[in-house]
Short mmCIF file of C-alpha atoms and ligand atoms in Angstrom, two decimals:
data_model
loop_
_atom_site.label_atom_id
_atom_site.label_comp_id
_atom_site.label_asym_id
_atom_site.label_seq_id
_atom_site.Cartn_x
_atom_site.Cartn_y
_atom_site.Cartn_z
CA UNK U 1 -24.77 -18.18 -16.00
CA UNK U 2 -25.61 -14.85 -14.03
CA UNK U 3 -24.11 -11.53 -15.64
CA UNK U 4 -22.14 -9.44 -13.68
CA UNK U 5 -24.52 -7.13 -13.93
CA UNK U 6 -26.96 -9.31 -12.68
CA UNK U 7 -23.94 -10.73 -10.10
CA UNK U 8 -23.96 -6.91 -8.58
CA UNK U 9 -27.95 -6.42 -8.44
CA UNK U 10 -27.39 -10.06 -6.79
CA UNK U 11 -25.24 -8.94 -4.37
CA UNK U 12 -26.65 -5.32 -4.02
CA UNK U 13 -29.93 -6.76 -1.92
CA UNK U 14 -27.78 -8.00 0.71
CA UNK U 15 -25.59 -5.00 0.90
CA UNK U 16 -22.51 -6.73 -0.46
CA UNK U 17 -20.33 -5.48 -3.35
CA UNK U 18 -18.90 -8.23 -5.88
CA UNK U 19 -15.16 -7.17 -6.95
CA UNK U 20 -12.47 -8.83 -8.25
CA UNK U 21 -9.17 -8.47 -6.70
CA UNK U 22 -5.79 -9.55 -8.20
CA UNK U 23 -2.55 -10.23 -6.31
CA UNK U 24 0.60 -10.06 -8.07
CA UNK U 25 3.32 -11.87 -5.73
CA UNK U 26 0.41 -13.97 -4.29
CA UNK U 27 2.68 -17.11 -2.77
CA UNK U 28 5.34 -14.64 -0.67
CA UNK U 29 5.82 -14.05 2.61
CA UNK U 30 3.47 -11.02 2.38
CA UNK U 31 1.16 -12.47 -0.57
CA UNK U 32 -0.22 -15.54 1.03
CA UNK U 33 -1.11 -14.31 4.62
CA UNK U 34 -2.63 -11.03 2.63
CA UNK U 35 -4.45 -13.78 0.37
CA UNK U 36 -5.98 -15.69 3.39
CA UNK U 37 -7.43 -11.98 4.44
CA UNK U 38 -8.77 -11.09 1.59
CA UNK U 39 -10.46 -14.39 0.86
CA UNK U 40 -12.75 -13.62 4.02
CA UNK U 41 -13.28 -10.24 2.89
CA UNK U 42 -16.86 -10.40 1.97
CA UNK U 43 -16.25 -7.66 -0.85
CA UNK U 44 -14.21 -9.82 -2.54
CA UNK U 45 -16.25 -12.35 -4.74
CA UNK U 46 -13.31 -13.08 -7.15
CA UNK U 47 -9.54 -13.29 -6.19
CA UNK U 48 -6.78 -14.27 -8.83
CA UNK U 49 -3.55 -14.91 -7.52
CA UNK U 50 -0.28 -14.39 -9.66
CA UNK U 51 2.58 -15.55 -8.84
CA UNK U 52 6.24 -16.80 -10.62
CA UNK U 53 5.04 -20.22 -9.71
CA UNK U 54 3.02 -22.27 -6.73
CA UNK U 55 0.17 -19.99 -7.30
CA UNK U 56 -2.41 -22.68 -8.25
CA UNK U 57 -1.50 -24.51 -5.26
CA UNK U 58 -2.07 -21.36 -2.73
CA UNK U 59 -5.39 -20.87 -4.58
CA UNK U 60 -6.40 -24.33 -4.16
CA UNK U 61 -5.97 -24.52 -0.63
CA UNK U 62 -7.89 -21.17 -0.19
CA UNK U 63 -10.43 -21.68 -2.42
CA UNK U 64 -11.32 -24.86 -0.20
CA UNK U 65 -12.42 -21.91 2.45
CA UNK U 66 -16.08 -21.64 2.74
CA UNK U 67 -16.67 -18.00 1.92
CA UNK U 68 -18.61 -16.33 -1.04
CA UNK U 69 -15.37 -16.20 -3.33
CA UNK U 70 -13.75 -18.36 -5.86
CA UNK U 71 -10.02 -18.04 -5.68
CA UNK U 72 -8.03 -18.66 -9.08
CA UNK U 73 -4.35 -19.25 -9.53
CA UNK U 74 -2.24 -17.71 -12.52
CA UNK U 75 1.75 -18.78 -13.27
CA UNK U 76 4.02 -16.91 -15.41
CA UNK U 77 5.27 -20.40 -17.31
CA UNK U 78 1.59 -20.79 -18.67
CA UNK U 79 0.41 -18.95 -21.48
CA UNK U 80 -1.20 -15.22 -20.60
CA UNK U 81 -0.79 -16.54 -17.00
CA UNK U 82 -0.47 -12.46 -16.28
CA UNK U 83 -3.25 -10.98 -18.26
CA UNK U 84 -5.68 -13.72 -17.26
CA UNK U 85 -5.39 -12.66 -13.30
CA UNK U 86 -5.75 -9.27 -14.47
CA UNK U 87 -8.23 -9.52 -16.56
CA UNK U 88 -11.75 -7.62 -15.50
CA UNK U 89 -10.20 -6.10 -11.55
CA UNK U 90 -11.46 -4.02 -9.80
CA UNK U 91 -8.36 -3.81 -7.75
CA UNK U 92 -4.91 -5.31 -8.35
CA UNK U 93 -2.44 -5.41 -4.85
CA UNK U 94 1.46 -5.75 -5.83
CA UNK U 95 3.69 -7.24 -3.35
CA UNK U 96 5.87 -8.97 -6.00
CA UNK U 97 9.55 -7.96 -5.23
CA UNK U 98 12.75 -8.65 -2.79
CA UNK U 99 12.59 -8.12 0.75
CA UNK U 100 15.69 -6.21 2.91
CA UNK U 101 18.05 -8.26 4.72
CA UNK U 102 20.14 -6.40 7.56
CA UNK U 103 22.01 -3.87 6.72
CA UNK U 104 19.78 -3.18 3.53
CA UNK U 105 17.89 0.02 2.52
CA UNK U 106 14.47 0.44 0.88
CA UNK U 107 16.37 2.23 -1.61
CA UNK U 108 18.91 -0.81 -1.89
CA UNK U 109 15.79 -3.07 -3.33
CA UNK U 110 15.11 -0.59 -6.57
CA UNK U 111 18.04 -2.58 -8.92
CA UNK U 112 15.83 -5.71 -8.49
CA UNK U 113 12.12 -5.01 -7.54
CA UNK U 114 12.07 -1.63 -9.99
CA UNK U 115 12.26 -3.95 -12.87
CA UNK U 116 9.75 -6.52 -11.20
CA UNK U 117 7.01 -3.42 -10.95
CA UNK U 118 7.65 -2.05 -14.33
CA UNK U 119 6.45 -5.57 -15.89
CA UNK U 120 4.07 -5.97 -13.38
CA UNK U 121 2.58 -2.40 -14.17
CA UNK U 122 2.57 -2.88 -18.07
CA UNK U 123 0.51 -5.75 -18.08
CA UNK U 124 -2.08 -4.01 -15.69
CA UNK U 125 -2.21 -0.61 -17.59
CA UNK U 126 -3.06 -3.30 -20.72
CA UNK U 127 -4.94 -6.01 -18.53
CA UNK U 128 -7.13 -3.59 -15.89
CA UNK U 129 -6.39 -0.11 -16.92
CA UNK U 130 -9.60 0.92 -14.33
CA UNK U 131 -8.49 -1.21 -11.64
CA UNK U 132 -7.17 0.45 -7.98
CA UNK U 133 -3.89 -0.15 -8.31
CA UNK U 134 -2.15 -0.81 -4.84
CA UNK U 135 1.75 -0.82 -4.46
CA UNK U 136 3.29 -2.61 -1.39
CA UNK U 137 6.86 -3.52 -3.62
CA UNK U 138 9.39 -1.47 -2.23
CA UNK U 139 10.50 1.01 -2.17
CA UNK U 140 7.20 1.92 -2.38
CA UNK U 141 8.66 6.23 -2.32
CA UNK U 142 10.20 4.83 -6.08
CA UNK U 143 8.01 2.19 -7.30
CA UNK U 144 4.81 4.22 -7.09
CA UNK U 145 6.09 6.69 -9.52
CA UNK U 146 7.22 3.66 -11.86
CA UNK U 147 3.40 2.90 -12.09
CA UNK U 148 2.60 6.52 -12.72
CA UNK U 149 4.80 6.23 -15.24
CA UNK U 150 4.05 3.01 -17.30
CA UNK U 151 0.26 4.47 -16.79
CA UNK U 152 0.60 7.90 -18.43
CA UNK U 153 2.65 5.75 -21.60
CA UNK U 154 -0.22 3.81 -22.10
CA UNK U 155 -2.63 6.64 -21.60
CA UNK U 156 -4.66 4.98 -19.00
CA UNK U 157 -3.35 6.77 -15.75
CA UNK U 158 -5.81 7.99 -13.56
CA UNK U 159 -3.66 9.16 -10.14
CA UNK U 160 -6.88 8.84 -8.15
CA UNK U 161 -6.42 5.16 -8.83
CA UNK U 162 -2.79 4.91 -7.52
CA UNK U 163 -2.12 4.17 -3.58
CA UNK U 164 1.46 3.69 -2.46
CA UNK U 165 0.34 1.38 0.90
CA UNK U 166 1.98 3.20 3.76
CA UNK U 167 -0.99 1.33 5.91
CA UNK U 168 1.78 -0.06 8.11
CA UNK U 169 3.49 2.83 9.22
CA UNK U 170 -0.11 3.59 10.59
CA UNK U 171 -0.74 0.45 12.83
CA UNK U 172 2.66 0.20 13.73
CA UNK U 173 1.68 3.99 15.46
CA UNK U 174 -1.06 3.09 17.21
CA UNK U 175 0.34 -0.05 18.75
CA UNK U 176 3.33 1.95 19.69
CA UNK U 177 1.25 4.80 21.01
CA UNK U 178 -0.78 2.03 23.08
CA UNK U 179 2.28 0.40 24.96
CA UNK U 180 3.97 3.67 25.59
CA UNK U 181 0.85 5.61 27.35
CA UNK U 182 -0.52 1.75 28.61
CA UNK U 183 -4.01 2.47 26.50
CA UNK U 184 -6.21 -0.27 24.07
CA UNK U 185 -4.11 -0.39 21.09
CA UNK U 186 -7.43 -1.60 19.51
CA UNK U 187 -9.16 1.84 19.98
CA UNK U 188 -8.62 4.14 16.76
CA UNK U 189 -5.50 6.15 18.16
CA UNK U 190 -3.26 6.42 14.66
CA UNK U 191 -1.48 9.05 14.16
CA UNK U 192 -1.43 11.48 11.11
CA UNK U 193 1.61 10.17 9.32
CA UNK U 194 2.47 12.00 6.23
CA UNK U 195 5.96 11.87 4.35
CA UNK U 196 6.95 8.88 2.39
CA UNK U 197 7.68 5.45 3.58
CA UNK U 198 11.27 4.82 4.75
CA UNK U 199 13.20 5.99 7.40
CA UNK U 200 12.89 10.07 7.57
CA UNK U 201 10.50 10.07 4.89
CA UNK U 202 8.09 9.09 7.24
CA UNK U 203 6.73 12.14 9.39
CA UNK U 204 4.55 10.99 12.64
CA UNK U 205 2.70 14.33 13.56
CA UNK U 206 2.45 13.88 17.48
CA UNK U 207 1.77 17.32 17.63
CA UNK U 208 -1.90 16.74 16.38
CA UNK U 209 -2.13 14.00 18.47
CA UNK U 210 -3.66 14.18 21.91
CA UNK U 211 -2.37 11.60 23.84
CA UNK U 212 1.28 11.59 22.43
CA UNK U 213 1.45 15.08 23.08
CA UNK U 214 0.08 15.64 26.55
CA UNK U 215 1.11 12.20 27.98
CA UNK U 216 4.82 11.86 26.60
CA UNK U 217 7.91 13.45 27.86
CA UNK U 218 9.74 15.23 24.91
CA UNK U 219 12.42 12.09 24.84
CA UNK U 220 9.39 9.93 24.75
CA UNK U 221 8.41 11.48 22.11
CA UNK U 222 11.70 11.55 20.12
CA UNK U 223 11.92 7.99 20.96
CA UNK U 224 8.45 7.16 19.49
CA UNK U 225 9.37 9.17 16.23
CA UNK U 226 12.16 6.99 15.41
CA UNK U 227 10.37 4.01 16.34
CA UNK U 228 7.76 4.69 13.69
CA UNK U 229 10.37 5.71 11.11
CA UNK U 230 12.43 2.75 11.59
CA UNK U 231 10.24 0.23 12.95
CA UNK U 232 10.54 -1.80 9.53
CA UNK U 233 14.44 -1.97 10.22
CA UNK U 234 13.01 -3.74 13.82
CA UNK U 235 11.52 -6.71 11.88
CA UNK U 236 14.48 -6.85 9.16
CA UNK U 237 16.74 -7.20 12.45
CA UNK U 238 14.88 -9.99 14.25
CA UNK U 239 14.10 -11.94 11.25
CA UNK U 240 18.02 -12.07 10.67
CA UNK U 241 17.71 -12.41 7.19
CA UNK U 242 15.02 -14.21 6.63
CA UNK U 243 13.04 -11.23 5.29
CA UNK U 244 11.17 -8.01 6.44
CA UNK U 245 7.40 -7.66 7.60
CA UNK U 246 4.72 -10.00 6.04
CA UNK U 247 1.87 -10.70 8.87
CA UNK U 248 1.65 -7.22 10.05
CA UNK U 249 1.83 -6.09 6.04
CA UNK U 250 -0.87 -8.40 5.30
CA UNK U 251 -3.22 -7.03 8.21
CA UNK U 252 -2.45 -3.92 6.71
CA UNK U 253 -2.50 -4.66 3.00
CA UNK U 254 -5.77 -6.16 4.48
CA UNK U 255 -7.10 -3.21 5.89
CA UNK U 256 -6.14 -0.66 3.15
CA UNK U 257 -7.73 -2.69 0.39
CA UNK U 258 -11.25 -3.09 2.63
CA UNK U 259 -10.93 0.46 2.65
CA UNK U 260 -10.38 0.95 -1.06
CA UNK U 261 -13.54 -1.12 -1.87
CA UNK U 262 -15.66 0.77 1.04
CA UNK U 263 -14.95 3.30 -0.96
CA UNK U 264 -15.85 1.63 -4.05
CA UNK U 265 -19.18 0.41 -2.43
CA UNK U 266 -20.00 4.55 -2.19
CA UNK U 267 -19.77 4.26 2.04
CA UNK U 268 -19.23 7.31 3.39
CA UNK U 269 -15.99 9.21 5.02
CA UNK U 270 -13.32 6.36 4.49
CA UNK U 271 -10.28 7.43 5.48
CA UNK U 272 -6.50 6.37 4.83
CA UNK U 273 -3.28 7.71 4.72
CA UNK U 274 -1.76 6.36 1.43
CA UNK U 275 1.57 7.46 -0.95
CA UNK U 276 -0.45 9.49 -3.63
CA UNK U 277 0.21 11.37 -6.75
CA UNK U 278 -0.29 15.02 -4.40
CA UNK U 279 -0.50 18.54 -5.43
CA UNK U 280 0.51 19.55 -1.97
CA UNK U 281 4.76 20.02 -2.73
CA UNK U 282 4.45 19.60 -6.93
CA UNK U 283 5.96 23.51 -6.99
CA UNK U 284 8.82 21.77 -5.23
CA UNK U 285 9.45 19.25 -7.70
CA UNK U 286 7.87 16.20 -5.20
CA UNK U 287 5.04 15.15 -7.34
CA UNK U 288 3.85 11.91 -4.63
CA UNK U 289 3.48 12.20 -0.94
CA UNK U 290 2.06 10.22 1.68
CA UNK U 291 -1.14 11.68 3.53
CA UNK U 292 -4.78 11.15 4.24
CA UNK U 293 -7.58 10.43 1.63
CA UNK U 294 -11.25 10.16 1.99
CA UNK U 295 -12.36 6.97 -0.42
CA UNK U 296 -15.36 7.13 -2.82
CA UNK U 297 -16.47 5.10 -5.50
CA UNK U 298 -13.72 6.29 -8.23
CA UNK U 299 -10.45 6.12 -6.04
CA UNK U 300 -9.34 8.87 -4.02
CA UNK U 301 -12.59 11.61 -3.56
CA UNK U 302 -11.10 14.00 -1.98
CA UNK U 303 -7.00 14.54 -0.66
CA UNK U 304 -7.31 15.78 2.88
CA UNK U 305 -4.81 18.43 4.12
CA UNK U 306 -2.13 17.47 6.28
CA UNK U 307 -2.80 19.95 9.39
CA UNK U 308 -0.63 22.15 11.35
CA UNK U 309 3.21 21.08 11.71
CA UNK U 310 4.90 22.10 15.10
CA UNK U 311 8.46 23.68 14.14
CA UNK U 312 10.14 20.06 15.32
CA UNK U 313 7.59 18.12 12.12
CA UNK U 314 8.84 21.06 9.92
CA UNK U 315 12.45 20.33 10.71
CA UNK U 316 11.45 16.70 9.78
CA UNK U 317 9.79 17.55 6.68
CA UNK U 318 13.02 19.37 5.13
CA UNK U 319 14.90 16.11 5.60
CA UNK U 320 11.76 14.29 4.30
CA UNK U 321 11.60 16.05 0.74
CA UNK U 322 15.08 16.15 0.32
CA UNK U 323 15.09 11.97 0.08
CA UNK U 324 12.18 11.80 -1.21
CA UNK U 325 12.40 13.86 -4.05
CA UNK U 326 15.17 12.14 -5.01
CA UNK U 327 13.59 8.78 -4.74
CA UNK U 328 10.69 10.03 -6.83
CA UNK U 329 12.84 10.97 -9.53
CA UNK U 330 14.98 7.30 -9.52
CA UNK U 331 11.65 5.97 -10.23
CA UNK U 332 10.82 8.68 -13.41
CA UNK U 333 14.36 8.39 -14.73
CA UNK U 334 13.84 3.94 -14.90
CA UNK U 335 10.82 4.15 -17.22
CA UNK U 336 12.08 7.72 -19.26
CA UNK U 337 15.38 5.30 -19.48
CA UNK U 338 13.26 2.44 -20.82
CA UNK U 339 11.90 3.96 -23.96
P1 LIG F 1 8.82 -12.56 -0.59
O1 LIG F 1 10.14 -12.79 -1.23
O2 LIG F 1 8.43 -13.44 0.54
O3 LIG F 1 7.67 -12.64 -1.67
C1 LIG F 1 7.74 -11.98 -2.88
C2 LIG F 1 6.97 -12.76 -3.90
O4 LIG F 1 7.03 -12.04 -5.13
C3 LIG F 1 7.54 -14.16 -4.17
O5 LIG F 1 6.51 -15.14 -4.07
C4 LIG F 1 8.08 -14.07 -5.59
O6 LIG F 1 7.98 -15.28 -6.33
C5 LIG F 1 7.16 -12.99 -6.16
N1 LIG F 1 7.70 -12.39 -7.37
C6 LIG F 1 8.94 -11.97 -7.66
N2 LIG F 1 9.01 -11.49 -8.91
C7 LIG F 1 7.77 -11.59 -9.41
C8 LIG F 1 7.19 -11.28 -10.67
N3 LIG F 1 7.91 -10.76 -11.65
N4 LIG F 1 5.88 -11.53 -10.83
C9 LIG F 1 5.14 -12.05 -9.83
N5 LIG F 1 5.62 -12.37 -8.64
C10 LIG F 1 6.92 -12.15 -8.44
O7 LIG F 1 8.79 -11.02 -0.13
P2 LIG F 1 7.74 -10.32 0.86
O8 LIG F 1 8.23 -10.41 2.24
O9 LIG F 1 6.39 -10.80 0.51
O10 LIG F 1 7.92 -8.77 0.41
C11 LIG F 1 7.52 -8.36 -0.87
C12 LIG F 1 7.81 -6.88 -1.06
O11 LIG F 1 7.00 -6.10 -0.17
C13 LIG F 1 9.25 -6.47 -0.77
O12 LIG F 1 9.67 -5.57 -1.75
C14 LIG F 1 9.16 -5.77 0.58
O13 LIG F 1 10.18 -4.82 0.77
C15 LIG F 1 7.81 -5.10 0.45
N6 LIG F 1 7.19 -4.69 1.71
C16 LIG F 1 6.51 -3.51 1.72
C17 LIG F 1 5.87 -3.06 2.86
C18 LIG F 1 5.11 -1.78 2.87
O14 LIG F 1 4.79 -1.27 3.96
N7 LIG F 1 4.76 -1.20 1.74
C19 LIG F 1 5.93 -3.85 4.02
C20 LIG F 1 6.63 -5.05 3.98
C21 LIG F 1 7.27 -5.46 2.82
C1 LIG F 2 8.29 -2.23 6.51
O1 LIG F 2 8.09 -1.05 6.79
O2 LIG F 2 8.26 -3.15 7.34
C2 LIG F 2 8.52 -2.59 5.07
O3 LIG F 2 8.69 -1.47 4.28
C3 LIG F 2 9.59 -3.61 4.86
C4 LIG F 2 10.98 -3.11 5.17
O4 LIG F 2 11.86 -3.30 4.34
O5 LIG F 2 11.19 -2.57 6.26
#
């Protein structure tokens, strides 16, 4: 049997990484479509799937998928079903958690899925303390300070390891962008959104943005602002209760992890925008904040600044920190309530 030192060298010749990934909610509405992605990721040489139950199944029927990864399933009724997926990742993705129904807020998901990360997060600080850990759970502005938190107990947090995935806030921009000025949505035109994610957390900067600010009208522009913010509230609508975004989250669950392990791989210049543990408003009490990253082989490399704010992206910024901060805090106060 090949080490997995011998596994990388392997690999290394033919300019592919080996890394294991673990996905905790594998068999949901996000977790199987985000499954089928990564299992043609050619990065991805191991992928354990976790899930309440069914996960064996899912990983069955992937695993039958001719690519250079085995696929594993976990449950929680069998014995260390939990540590076992964790076990050895290089990057553990958490969609485990409720979904809105109309009418619901981010915020209104915390009661159940704050719990659901706070397990979740335990066993990973025990299980992968090194991994990338990637938070999709909402909402996302509260559970990614639950990690932080369950990390730093266990004295294993590193916050260059931490991503809130805000990936979808991105796409949703550029396709947006694309229909509105009748341009290739395919062509890299997202915009710098920094913030949080939900509602007026999130911050579109058009302003730094060529085409939304030369070819929009001013209620165009409004328009397209709100869009972004509450384009998750679009899918909650149209699904009618059966849920909130899974295929476009998995494209860009998809996408954020391939950049995480680009990163990983030492390529140069990868570049997100992801809910980090941020220096950029800690004098103000907001200790996480969504904005760009370059990638490198430990995490985050470097936090890139968020650019000049036109007075309209300022206004939105005061009503940005004043939810956030109080999300942030919901998510400290569960775990400092827990011990
Ligand atoms: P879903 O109900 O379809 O799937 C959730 C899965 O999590 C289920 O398979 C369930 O069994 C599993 N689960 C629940 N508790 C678990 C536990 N303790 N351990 C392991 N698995 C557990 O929901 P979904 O549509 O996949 O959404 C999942 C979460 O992702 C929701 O909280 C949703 O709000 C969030 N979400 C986030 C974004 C984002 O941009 N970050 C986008 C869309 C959805
Ligand atoms: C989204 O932005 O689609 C997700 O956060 C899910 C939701 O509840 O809107």
């Amino acid at each position: 049997m090949l080490s997995r030192v011998a596994i990388k060298r392997c690999f290394s010749q033919t300019s592919i990484n080996p890394y294991k990934v673990s996905v905790l909610g594998a068999c949901g509405g996000i977790g199987q479509p985000l499954s089928l992605l990564l299992k043609l990721n050619p990065k991805v040489t191991a992928l354990n799937l976790y899930d309440l139950k069914n996960a064996k199944g899912v990983a069955t029927d992937l695993s039958h998928i001719p690519t250079n990864s085995t696929v594993k399933g976990f449950s929680a009724d069998e014995p260390d079903g939990l540590h076992n997926s964790l076990k050895g990742s290089d990057l553990v993705i958490i969609p485990a958690g409720v979904p809105r129904k109309p009418g619901m807020t981010r915020d209104d998901l915390f009661n159940i899925n704050a719990g659901i990360v706070y397990d979740l997060a335990k066993e990973t600080a025990k299980a992968a303390p090194n991994a990338c850990v990637l938070i999709i759970s909402n909402p996302v502005n509260s559970t990614v300070p639950i990690v932080a938190e369950v990390f730093k107990s266990s004295g294993t947090y590193n916050p260059k390891k931490l991503f809130g995935v805000t990936t979808l806030d991105s796409i949703r921009s550029a396709r947006f962008l694309s229909e509105l000025t009748q341009t290739d949505p395919t062509k890299d035109k997202r915009i710098n959104i920094i913030g949080g994610h939900s509602g007026v957390t999130i911050i579109p900067l058009l302003s730094q943005d060529n085409l939304a600010s030369t070819k929009l009208s001013a209620q165009q522009q409004k328009d397209l602002i709100h869009r972004i913010q509450f384009g998750g509230d679009e899918v909650v609508k149209a699904k009618n209760g059966a849920g909130s975004a899974t295929l476009s989250m998995a494209q860009a669950g998809s996408k954020f992890a391939d950049a995480v392990l680009r990163g990983l791989a030492g390529e140069e210049n990868v570049i997100e925008p992801s809910f980090i543990d941020s220096p950029l408003l800690k004098d103000e009490g907001i200790d996480f904040f969504a904005q760009s990253v370059k990638l490198g082989p430990n995490g985050i490399k470097e936090i890139l600044p968020i650019g000049q704010l036109s007075n309209e992206e300022l206004e939105l910024l005061t009503a940005c920190k004043e939810s956030l901060k109080k999300n942030i805090n919901k998510g400290k106060e569960f775990v400092q309530n827990k011990k």
